[in-house]
mmCIF file of C-alpha atoms in Angstrom:
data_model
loop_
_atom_site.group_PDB
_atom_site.id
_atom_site.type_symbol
_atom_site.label_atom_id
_atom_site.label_comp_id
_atom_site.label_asym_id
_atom_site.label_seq_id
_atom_site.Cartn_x
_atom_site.Cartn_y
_atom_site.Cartn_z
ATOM 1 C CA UNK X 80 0.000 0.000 0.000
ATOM 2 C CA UNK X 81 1.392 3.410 -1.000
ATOM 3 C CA UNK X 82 0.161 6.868 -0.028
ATOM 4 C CA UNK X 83 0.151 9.113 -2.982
ATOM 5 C CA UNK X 84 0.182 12.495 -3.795
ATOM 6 C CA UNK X 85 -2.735 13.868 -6.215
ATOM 7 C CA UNK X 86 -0.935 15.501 -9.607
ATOM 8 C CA UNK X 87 -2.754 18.619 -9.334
ATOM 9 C CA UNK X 88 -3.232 19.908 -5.839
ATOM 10 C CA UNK X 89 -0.705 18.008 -3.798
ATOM 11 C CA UNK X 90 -2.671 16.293 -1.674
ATOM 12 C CA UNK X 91 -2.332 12.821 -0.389
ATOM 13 C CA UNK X 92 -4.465 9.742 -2.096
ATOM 14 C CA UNK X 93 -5.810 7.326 -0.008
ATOM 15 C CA UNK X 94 -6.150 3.525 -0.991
ATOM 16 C CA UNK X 95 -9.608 3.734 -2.680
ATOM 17 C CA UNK X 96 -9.837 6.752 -3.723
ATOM 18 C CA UNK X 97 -9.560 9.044 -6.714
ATOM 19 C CA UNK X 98 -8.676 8.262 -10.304
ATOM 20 C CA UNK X 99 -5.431 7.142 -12.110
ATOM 21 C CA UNK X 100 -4.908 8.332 -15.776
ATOM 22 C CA UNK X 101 -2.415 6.360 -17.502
ATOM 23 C CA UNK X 102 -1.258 8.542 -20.545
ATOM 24 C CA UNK X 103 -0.032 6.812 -23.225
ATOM 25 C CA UNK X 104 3.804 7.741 -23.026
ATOM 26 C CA UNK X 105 3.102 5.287 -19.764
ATOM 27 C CA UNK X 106 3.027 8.623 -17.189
ATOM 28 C CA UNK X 107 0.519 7.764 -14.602
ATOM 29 C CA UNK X 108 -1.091 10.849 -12.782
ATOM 30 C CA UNK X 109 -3.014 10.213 -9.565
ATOM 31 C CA UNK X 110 -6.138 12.015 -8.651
ATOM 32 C CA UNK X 111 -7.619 12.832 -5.346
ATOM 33 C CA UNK X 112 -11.338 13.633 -6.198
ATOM 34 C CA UNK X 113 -12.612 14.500 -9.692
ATOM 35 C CA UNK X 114 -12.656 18.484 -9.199
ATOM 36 C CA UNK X 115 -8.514 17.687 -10.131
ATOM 37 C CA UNK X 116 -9.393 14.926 -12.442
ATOM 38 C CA UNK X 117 -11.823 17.420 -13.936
ATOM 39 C CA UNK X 118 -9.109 20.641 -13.806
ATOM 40 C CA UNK X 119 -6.715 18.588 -15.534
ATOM 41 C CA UNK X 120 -8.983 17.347 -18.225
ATOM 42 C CA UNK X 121 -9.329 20.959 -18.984
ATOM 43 C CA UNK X 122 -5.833 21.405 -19.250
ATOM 44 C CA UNK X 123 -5.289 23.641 -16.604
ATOM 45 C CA UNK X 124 -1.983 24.249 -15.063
ATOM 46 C CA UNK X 125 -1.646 23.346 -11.104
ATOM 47 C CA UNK X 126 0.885 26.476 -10.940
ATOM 48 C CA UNK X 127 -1.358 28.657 -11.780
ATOM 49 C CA UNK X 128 -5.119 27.646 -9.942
ATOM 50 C CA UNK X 129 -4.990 29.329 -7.211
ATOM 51 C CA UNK X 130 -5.879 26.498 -4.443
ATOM 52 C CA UNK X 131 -3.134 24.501 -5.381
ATOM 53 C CA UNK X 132 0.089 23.448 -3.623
ATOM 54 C CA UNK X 133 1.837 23.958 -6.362
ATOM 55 C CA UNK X 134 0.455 27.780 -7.244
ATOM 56 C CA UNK X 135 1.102 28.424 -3.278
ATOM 57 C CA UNK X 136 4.855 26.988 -3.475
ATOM 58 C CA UNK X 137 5.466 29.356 -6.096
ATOM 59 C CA UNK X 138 4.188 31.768 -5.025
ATOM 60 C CA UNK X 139 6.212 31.847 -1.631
ATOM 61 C CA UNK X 140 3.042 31.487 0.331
ATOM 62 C CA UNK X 141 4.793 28.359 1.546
ATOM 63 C CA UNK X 142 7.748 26.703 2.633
ATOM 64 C CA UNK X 143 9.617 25.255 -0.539
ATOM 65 C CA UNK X 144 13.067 24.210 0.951
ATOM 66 C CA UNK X 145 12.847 22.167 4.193
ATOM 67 C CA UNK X 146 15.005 19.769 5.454
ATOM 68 C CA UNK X 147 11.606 17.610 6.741
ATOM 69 C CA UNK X 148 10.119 17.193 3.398
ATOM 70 C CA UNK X 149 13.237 14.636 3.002
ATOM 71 C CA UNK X 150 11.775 12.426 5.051
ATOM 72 C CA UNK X 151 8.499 12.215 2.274
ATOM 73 C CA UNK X 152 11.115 11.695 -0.903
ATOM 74 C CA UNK X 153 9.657 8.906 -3.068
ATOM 75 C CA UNK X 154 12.016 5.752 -2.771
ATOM 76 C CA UNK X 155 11.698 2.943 -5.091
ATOM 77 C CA UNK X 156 13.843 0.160 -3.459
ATOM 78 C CA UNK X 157 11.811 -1.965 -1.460
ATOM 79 C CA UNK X 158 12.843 -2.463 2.247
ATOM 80 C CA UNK X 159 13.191 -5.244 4.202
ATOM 81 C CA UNK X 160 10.786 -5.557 7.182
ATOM 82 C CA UNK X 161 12.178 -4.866 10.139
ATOM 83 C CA UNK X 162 10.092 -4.880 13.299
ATOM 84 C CA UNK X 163 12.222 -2.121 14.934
ATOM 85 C CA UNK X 164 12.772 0.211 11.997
ATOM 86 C CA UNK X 165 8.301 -0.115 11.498
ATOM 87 C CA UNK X 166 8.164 1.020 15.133
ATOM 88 C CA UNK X 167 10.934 3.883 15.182
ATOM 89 C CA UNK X 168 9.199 5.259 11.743
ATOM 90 C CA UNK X 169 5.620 4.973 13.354
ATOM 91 C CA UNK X 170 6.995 6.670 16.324
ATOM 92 C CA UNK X 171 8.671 9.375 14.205
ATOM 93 C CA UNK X 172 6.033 10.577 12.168
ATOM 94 C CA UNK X 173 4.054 12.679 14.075
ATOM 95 C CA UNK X 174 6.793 14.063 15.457
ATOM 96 C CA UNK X 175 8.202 15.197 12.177
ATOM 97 C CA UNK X 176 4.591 16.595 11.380
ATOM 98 C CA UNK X 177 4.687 18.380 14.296
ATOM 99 C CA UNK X 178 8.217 20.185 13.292
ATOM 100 C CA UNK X 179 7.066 20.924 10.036
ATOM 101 C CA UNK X 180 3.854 22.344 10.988
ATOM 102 C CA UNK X 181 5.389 24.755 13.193
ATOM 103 C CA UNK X 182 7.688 25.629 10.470
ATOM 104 C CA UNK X 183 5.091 26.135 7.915
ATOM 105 C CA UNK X 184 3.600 28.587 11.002
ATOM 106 C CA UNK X 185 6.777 30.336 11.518
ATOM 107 C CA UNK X 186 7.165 30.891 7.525
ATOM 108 C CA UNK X 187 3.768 32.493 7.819
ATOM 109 C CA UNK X 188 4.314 34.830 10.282
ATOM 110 C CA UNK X 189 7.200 36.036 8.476
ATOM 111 C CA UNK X 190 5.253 36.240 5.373
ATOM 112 C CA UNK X 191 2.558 38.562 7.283
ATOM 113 C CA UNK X 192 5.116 40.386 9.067
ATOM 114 C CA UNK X 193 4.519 44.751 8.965
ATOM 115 C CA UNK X 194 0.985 43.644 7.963
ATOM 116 C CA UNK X 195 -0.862 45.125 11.245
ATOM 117 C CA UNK X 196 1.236 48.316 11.436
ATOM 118 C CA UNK X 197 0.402 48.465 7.373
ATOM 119 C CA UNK X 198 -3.101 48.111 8.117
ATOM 120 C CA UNK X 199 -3.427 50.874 11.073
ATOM 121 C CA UNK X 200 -1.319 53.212 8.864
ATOM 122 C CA UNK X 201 -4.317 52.831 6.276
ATOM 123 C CA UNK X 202 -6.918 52.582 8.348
ATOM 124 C CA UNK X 203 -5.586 56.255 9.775
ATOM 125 C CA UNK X 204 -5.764 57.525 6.511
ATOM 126 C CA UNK X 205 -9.172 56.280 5.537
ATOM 127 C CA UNK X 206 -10.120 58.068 8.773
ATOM 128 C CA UNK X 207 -8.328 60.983 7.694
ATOM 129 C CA UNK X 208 -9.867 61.110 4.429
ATOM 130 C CA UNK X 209 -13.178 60.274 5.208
ATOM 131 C CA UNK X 210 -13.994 62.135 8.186
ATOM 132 C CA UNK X 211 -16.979 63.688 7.533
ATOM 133 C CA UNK X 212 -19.047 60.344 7.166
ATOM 134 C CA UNK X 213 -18.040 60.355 11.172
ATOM 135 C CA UNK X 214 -18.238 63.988 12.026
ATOM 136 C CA UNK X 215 -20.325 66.516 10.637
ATOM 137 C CA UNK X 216 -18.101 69.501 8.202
ATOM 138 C CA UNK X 217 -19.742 71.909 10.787
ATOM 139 C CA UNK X 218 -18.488 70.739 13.804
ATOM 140 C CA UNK X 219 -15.260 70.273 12.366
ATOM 141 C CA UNK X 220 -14.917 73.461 11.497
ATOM 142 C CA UNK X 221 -15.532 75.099 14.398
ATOM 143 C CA UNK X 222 -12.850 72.749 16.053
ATOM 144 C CA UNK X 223 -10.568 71.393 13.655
ATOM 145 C CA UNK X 224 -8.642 68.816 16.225
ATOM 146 C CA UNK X 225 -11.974 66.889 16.349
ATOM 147 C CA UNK X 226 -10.548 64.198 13.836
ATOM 148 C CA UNK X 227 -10.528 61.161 16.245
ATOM 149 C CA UNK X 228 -14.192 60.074 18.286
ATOM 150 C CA UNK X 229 -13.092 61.020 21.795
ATOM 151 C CA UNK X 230 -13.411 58.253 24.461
ATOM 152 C CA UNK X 231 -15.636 58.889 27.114
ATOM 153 C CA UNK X 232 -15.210 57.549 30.525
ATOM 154 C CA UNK X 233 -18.112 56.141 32.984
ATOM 155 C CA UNK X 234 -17.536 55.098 36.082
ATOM 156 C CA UNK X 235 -19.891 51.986 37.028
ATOM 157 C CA UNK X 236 -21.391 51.900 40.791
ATOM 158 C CA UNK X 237 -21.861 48.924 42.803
ATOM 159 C CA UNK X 238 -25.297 50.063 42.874
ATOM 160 C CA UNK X 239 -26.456 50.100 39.485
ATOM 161 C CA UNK X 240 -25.033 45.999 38.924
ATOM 162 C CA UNK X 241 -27.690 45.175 42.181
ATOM 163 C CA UNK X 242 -30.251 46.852 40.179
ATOM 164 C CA UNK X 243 -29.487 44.461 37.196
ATOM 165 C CA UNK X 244 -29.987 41.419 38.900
ATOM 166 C CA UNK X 245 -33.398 42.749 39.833
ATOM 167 C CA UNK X 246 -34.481 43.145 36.802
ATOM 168 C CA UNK X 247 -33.611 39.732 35.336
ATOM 169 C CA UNK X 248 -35.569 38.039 38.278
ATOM 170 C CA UNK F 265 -16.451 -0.322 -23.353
ATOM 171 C CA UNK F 266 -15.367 -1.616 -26.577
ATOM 172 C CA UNK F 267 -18.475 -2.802 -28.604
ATOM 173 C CA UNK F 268 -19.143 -3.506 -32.763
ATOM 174 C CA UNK F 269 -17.551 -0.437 -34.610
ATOM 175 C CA UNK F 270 -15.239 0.817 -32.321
ATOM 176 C CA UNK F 271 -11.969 0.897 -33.519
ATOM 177 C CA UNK F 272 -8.912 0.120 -31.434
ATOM 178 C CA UNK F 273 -5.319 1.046 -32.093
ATOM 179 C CA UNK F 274 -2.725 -1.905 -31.745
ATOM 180 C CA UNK F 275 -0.071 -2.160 -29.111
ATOM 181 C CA UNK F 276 2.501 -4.802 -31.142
ATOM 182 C CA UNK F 277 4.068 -5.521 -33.998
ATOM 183 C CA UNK F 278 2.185 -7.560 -36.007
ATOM 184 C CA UNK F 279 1.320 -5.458 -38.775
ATOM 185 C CA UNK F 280 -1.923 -4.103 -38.190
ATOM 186 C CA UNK F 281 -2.749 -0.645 -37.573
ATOM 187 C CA UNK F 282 -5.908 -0.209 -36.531
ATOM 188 C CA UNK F 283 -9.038 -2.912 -35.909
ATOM 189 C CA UNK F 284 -12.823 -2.191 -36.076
ATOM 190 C CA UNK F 285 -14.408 -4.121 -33.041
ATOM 191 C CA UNK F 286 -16.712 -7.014 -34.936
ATOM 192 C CA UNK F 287 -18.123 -9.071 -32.277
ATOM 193 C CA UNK F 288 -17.387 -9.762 -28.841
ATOM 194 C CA UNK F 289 -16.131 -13.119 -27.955
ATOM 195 C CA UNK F 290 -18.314 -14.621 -24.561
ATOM 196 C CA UNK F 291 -21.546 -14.808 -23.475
ATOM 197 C CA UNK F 292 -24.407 -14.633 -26.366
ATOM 198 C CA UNK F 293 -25.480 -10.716 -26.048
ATOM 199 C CA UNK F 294 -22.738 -9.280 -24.722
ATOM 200 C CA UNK F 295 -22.901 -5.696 -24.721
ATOM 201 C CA UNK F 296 -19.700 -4.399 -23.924
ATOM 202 C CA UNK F 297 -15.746 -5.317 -23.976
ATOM 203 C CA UNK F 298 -13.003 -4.088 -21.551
ATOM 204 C CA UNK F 299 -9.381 -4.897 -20.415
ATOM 205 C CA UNK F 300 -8.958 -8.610 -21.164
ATOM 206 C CA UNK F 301 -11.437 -9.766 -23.074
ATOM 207 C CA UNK F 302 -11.250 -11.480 -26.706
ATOM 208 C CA UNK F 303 -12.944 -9.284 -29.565
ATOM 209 C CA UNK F 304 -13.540 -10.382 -32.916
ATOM 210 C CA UNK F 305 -11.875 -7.455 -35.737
ATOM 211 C CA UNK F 306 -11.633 -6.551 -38.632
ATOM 212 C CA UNK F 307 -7.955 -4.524 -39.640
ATOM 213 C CA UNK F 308 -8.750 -1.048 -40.988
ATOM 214 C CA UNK F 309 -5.577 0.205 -41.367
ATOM 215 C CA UNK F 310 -1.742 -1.821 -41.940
ATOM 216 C CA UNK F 311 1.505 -1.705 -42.101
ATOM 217 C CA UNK F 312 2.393 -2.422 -45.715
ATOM 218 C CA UNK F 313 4.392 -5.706 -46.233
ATOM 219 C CA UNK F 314 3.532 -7.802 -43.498
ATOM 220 C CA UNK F 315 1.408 -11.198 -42.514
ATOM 221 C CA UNK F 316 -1.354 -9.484 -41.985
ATOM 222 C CA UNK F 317 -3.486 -7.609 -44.605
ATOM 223 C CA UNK F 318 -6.102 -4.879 -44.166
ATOM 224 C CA UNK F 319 -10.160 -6.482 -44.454
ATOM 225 C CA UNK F 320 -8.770 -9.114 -42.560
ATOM 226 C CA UNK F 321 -10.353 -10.631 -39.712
ATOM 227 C CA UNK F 322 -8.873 -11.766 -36.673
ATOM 228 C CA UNK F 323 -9.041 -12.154 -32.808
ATOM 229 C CA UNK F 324 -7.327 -9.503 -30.424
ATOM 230 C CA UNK F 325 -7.101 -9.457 -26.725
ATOM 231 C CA UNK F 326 -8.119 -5.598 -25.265
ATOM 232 C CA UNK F 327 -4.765 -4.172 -22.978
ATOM 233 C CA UNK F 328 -6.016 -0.391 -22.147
ATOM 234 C CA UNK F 329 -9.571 1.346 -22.370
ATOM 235 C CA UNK F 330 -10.613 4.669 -21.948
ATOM 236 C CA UNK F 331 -13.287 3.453 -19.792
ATOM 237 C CA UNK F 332 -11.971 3.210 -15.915
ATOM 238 C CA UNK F 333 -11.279 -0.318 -14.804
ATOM 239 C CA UNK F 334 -12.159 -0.974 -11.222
ATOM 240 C CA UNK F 335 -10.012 -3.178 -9.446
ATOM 241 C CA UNK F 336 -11.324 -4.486 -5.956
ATOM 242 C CA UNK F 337 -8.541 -2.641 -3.935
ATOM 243 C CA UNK F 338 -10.361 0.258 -4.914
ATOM 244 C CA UNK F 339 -8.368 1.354 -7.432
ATOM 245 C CA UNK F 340 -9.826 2.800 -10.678
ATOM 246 C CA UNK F 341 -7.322 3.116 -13.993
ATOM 247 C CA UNK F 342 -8.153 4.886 -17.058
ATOM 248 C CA UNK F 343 -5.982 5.040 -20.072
ATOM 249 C CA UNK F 344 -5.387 7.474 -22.798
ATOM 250 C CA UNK F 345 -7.315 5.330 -25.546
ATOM 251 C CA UNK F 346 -8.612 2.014 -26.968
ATOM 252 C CA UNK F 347 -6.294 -0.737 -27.373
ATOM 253 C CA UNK F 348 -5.427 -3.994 -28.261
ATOM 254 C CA UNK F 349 -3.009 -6.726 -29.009
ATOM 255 C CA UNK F 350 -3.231 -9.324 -31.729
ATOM 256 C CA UNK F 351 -3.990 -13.037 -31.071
ATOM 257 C CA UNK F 352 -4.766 -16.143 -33.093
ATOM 258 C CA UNK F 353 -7.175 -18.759 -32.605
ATOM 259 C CA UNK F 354 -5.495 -20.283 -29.709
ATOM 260 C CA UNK F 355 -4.782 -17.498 -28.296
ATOM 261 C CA UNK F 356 -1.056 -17.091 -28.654
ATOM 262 C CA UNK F 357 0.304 -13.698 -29.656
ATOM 263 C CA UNK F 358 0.900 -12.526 -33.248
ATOM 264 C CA UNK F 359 3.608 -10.248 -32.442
ATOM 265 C CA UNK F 360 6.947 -10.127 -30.640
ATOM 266 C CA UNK F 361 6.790 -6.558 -29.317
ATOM 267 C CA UNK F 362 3.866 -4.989 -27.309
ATOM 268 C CA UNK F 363 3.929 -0.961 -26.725
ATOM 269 C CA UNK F 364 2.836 1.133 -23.970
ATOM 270 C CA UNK F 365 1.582 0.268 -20.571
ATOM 271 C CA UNK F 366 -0.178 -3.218 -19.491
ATOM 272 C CA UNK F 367 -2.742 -3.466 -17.210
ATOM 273 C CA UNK F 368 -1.917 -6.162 -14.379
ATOM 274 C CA UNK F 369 -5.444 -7.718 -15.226
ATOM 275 C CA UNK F 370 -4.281 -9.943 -18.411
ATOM 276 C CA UNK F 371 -1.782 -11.949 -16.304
ATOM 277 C CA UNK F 372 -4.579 -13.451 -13.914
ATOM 278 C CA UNK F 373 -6.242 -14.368 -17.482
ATOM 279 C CA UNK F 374 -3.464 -16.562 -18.771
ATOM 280 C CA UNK F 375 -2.084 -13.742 -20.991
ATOM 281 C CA UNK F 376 1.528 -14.611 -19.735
ATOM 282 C CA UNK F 377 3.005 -13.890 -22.837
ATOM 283 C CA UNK F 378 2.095 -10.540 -22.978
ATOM 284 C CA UNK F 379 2.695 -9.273 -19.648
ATOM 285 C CA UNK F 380 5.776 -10.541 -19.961
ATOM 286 C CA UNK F 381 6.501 -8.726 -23.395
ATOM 287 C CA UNK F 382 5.339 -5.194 -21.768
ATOM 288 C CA UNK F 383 7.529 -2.399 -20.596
ATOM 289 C CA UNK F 384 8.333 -2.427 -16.913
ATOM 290 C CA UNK F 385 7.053 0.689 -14.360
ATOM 291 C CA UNK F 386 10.432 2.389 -12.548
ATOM 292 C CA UNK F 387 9.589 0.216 -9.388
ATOM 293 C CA UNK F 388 9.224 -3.340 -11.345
ATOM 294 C CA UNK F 389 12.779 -1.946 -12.964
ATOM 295 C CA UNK F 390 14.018 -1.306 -9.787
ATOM 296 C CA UNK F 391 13.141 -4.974 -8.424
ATOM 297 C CA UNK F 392 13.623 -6.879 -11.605
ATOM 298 C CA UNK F 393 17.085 -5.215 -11.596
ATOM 299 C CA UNK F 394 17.919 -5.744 -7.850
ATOM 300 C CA UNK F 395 16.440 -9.805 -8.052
ATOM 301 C CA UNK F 396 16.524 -12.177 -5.141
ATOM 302 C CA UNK F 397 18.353 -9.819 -3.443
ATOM 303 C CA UNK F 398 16.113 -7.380 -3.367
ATOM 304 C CA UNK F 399 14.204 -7.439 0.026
ATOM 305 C CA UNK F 400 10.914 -8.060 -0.316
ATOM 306 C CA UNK F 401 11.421 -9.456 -3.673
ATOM 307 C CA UNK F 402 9.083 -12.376 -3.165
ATOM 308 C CA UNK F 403 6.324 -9.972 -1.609
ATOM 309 C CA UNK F 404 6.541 -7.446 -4.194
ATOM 310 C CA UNK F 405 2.664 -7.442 -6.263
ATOM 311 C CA UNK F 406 3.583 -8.907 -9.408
#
């Protein structure tokens, strides 16, 4: 039993599912579900439909180079069974998922790093611009500062929370 | 889903070309033919100078489909067209050479011959190359 990897979006094929096209130079490409099988049949190219693995490696939205995707190279040779070398590799695997996924996270961050203080810098802009769907031309006028909403602070008494109760009895 | 009229492209060397599906060979009103069964055809198109002639009718043995062959592991297989390989009555092969991939069907069906004649995947390489040797050899799905 092998685990492969669908031709168009990367993912991993299951025994029993999907579809294998066998093209007549003898190249086999594996399907996950038929939205791939279908994509390919229209001769679309993985690199460039958006949802793909393939468009997202490169594209930089992920990793490309890691020294954990060596561990999922295809190998050919058969290996002997050995009981110990089944239980290391069982033990190993989610351990190596684990290391990658927190790569993969790390190579996000970096990706979306400077996108907050990008975002306030346009959001203070926006407000800039579009004051007067917040504040009316007059008021501004007669006091220019008045760009930002001013915060107002209430003080809550213990009183008024004894009220509330009442009124949910 | 091979049925009368369908033509079929050939996968050896035997001289033919091309075959028009005549009759499937089986049960009385069979309707359709996939991997591994025996059609009757007739040869549309060959390859001047050789045994066989075009308008002549012979048996061939169907190696790839475009229709998906299930297998009972789940796995489904479609090839790129129709195809077949050239038999005689007994069913020995006409040709020495076959072309293109084999489906693993034909050698449960006591098409020996042929498997044996196809091209070999990169694994089946790998083992064939490696022999007894080879762990796992006698495991490895033939």
């Amino acid at each position: 039993m092998r685990l492969e990897k669908c031709w168009f979006c990367s993912s991993t094929v299951y025994p029993g599912h999907g579809i294998q096209f066998v093209r007549n130079d003898a190249k086999i490409f594996r399907f996950c579900r038929s939205k791939c099988h279908k994509n390919f049949k229209m001769k679309r190219n993985p690199r460039k439909v958006k949802w793909t693995k393939a468009y997202r490696r490169v594209h930089g939205k992920d990793m490309t180079q890691d020294s954990s995707f060596e561990f999922e190279r295809k190998r050919n040779r058969p290996e002997r069974y050995d009981r110990n070398l089944a239980e290391n590799v069982l033990k190993a695997i989610p351990k190596i998922d684990k290391i990658r996924v927190t790569r993969d996270e790390r190579h996000h961050k970096n990706r979306m790093k400077g996108k907050k203080e990008k975002l306030q810098k346009e959001a203070a802009k926006e407000l800039e611009q579009g004051i007067s769907l917040v504040k009316a031309p007059s008021a501004l006028r007669k006091d220019p500062s008045l760009t930002l909403p001013q915060k107002i602070k209430v003080s809550v008494s213990q009183r008024q929370s004894e009220d509330n109760n009442a009124m949910e009895e | 889903m091979i049925q009368p009229q369908t033509h079929l492209n050939v996968a050896d060397n035997s001289g033919a070309r091309q075959l028009m599906c005549i009759r499937i060979i089986g049960a009385g009103n069979r309707r359709y033919a996939s991997i591994g069964d025996i059609v009757v055809a007739v040869i549309k198109k060959a390859v001047p100078n050789m045994s066989l002639e075009r308008s002549e009718v012979i048996r061939a043995v169907i190696v790839r489909t475009r229709k998906e062959l299930k297998r009972s592991n789940g796995m489904i297989i479609q090839y790129d067209d129709n195809v077949a390989v050239v038999i005689d009555q007994e069913g020995n092969l006409k040709g020495t050479l076959i072309f293109g991939a084999i489906a693993r069907e034909l050698r449960q069906l006591n098409f020996t011959k042929i498997t044996s004649l196809a091209p070999l995947s990169r694994r089946h390489a790998e083992v064939k190359k490696l022999g007894p040797s080879c762990p796992g050899f006698e495991s490895f799905p033939r």
